mmCIF file of C-alpha atoms in Angstrom:
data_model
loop_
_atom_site.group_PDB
_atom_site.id
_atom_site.type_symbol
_atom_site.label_atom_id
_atom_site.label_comp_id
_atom_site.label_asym_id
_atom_site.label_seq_id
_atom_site.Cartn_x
_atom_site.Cartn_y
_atom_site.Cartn_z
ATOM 1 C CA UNK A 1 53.849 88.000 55.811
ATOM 2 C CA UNK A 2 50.985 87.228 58.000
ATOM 3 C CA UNK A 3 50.341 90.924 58.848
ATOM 4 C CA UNK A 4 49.699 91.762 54.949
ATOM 5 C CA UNK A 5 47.783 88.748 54.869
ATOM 6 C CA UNK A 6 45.663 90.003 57.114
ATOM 7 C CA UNK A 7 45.653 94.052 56.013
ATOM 8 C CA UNK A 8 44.411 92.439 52.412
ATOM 9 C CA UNK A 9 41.468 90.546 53.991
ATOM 10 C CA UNK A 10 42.982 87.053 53.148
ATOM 11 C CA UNK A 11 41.669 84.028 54.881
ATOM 12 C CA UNK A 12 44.576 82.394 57.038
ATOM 13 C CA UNK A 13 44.799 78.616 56.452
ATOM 14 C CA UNK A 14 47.045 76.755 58.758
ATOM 15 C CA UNK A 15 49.464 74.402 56.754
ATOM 16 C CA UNK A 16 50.484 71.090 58.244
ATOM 17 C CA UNK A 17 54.627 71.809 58.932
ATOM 18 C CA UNK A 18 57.170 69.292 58.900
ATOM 19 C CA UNK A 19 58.401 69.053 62.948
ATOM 20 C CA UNK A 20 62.158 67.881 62.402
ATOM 21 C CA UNK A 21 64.725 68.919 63.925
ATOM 22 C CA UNK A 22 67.114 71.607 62.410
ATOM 23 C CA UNK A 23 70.229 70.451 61.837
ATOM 24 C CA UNK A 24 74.065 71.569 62.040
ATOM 25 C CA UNK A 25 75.314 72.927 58.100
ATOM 26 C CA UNK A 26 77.667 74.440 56.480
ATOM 27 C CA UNK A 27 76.971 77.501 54.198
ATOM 28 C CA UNK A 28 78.225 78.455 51.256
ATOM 29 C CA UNK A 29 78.285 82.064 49.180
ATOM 30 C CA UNK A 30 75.934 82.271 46.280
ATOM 31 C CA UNK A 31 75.392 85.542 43.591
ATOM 32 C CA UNK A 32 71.905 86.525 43.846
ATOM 33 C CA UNK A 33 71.946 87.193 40.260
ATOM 34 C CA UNK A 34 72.599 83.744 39.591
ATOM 35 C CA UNK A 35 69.324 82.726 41.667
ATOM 36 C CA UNK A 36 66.894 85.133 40.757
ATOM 37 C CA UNK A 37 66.252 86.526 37.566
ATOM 38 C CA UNK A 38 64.807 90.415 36.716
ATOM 39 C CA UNK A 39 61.449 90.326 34.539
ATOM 40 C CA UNK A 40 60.542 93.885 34.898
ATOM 41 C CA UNK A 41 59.515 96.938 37.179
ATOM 42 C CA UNK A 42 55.388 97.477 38.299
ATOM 43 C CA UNK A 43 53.945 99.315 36.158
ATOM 44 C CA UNK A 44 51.310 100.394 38.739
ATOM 45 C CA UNK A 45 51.266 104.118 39.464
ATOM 46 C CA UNK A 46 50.599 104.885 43.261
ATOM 47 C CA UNK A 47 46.943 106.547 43.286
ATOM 48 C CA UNK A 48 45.551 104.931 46.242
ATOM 49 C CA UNK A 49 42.819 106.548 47.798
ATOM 50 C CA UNK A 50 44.504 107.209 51.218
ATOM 51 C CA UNK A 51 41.518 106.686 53.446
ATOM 52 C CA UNK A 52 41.545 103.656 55.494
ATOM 53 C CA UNK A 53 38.372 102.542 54.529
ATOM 54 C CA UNK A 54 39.046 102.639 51.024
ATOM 55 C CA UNK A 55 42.737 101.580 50.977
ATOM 56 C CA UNK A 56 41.937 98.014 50.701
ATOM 57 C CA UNK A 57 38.935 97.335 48.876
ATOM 58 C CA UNK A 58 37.449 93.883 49.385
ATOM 59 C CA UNK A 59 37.811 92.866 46.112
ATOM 60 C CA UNK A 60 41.019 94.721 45.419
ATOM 61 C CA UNK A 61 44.662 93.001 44.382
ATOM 62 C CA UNK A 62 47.481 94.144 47.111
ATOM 63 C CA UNK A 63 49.532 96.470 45.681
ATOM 64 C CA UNK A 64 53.371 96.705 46.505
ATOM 65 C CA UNK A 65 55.241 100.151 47.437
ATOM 66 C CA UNK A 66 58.062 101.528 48.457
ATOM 67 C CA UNK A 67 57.827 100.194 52.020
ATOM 68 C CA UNK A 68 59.313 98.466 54.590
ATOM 69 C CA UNK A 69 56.853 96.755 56.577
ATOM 70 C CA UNK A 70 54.039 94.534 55.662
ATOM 71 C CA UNK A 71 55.667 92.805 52.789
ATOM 72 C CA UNK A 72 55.818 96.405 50.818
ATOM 73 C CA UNK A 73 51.960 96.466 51.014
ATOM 74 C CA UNK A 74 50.590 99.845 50.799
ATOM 75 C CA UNK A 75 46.887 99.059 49.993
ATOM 76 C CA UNK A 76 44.935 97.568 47.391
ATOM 77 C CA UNK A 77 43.750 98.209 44.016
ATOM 78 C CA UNK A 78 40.646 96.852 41.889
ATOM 79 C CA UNK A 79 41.173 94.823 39.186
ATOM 80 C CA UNK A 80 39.850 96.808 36.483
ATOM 81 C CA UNK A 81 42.339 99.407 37.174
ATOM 82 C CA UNK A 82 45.528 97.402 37.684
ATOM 83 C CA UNK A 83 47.996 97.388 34.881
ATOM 84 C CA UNK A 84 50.466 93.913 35.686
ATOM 85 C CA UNK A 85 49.207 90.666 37.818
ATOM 86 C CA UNK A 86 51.675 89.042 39.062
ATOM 87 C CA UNK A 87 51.800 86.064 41.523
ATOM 88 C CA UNK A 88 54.810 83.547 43.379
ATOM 89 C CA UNK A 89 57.605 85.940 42.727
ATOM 90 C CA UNK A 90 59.969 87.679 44.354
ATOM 91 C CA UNK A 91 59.689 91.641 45.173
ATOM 92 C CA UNK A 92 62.506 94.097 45.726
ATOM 93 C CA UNK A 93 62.284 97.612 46.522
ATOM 94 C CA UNK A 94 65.211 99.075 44.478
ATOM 95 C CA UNK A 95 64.564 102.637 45.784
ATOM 96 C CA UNK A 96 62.460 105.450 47.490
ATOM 97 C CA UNK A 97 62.872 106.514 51.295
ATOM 98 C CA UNK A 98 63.889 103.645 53.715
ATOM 99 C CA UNK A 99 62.687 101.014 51.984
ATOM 100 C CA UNK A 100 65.395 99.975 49.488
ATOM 101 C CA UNK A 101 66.390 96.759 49.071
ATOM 102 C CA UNK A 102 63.797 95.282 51.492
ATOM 103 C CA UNK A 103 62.851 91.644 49.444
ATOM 104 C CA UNK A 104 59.754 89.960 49.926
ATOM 105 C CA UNK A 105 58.056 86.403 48.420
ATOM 106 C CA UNK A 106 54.895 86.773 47.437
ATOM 107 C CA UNK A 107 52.979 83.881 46.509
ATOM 108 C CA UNK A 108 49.854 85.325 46.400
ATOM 109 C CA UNK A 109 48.313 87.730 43.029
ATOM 110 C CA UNK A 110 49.674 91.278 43.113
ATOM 111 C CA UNK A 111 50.804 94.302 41.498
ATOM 112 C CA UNK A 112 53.276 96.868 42.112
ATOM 113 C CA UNK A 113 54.605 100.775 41.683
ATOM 114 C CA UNK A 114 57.759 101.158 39.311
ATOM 115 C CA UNK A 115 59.829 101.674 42.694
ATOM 116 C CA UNK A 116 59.087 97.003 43.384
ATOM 117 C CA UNK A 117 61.452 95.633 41.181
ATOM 118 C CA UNK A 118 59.536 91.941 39.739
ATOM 119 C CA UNK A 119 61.817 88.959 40.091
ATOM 120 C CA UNK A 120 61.467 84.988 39.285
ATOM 121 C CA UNK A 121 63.261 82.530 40.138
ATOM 122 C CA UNK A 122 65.952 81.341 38.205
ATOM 123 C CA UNK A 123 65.472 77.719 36.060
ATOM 124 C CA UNK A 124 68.199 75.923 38.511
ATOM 125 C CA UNK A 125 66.244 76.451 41.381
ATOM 126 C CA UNK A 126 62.943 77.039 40.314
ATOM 127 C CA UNK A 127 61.108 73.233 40.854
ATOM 128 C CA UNK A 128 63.155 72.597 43.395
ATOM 129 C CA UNK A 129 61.600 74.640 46.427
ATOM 130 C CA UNK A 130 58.232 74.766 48.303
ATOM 131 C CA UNK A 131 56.832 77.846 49.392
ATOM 132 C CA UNK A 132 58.693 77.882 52.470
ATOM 133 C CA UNK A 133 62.424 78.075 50.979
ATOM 134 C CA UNK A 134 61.103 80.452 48.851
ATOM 135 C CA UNK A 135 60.435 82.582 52.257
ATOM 136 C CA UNK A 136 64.401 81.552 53.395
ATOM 137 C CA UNK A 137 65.540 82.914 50.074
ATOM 138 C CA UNK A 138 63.631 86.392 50.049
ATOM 139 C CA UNK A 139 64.641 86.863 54.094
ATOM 140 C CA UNK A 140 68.232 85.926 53.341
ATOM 141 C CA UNK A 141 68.343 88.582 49.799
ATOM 142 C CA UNK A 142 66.416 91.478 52.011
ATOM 143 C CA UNK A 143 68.968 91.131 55.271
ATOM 144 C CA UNK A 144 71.941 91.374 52.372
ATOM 145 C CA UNK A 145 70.362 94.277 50.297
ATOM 146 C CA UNK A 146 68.734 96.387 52.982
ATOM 147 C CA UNK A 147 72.181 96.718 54.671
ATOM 148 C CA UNK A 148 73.695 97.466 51.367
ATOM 149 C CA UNK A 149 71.357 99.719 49.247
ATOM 150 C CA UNK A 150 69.434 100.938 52.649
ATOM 151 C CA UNK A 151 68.050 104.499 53.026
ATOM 152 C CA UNK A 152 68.504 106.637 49.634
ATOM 153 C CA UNK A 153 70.201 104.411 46.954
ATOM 154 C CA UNK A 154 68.302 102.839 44.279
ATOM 155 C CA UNK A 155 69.397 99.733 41.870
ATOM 156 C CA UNK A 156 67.897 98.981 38.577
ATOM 157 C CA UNK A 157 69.246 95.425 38.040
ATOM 158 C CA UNK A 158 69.090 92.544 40.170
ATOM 159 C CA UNK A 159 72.612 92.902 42.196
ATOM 160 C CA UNK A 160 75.516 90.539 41.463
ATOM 161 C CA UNK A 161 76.129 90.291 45.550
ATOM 162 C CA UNK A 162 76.908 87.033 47.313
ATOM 163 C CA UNK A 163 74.323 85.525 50.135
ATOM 164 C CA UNK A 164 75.300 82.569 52.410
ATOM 165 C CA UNK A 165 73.234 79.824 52.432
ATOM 166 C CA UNK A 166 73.125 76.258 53.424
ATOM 167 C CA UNK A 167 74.662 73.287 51.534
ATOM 168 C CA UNK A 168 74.446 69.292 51.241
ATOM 169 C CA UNK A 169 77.413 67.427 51.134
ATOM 170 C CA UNK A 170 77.011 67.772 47.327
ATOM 171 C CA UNK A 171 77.976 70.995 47.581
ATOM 172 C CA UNK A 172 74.365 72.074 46.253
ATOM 173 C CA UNK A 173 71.660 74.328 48.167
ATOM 174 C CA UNK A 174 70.267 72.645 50.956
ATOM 175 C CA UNK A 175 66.249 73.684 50.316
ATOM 176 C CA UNK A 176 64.975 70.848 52.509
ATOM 177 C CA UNK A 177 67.435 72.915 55.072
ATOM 178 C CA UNK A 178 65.820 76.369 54.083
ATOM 179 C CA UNK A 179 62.508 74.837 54.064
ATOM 180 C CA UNK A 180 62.359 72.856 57.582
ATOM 181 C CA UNK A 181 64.502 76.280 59.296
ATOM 182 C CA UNK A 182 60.998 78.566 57.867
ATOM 183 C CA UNK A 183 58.562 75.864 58.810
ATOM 184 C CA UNK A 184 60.245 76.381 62.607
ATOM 185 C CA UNK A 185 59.255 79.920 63.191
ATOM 186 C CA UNK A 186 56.556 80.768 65.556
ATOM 187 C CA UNK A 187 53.052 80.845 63.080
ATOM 188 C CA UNK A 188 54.701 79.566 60.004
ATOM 189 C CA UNK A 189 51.465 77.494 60.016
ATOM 190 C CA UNK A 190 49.751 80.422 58.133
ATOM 191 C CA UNK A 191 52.187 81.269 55.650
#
């Protein structure tokens, strides 16, 4: 995440994390399809000028590709030109060469190329996470899907496939769980 912060000229602001210590769970299987919901494909079409120097225009919105690095950024374009912008959602690649299934949170604006399929975040769970359990949901989705769509197969629909995550003794997700285990990694600070 910070890398395509930094590729789309984003200031990095260091967030104050909660310090406590992780603690033991138990995890529990959960459909995808019952956490995140499909609004639509981009609509962008991929006509980025591929020069370096004007791949990411200053002023540009980050688009999302077919890629599997950099949260699926593959440049930028200007706002005049850009179709869909979208912002705190969830991105997965449903097809193209390598990339498939890769999910990423993006919290910031963006667009996207028909191959980023646009997800939110279901009602159940939507007011119930910070920013950072958002990031332990898309990690969790991409490990699942990547192994499962991976190189060459592509998926319209958001996939009824079961992720593990952590639980409370209520038997509900554990987001303060998801949210402290993100706010642990090494420069979470400038998610």
């Amino acid at each position: 995440m910070m890398s395509a912060k930094v590729l789309c000229g984003f200031e990095l602001h260091k967030n104050t994390l909660k310090k406590n210590a992780i603690w033991d769970t138990a995890f529990e299987d959960f459909s995808i399809s019952d956490l995140i919901i499909k609004i639509g494909k981009g609509r962008e079409k991929k006509s980025i000028d591929r020069k370096i120097e004007n791949k990411y225009p200053k002023n540009g919105i980050p688009l999302i590709i077919a890629k599997k690095n950099n949260n699926g950024i593959g440049g930028a374009k200007l706002r005049d030109e850009i179709e869909q912008v979208y912002s705190d959602k969830i991105c997965i690649i449903s097809g193209g060469d390598g990339g498939g299934g890769k999910t990423y949170y993006c919290e910031f604006e963006f667009c996207a190329t028909n191959f980023v399929m646009i997800c939110d975040f279901a009602n159940c769970i939507k007011d119930k996470m910070d920013k950072f359990a958002k990031y332990f949901l898309a990690i969790t989705i991409s490990e699942t899907l990547f192994k499962t769509i991976g190189h060459g197969r592509t998926i319209s629909e958001v996939p009824n496939i079961n992720i593990k995550l952590p639980i409370t003794a209520k038997k509900e997700i554990d987001f303060a769980y998801m949210s402290n285990y993100i706010q642990k990694i090494q420069y979470a600070e400038f998610l």
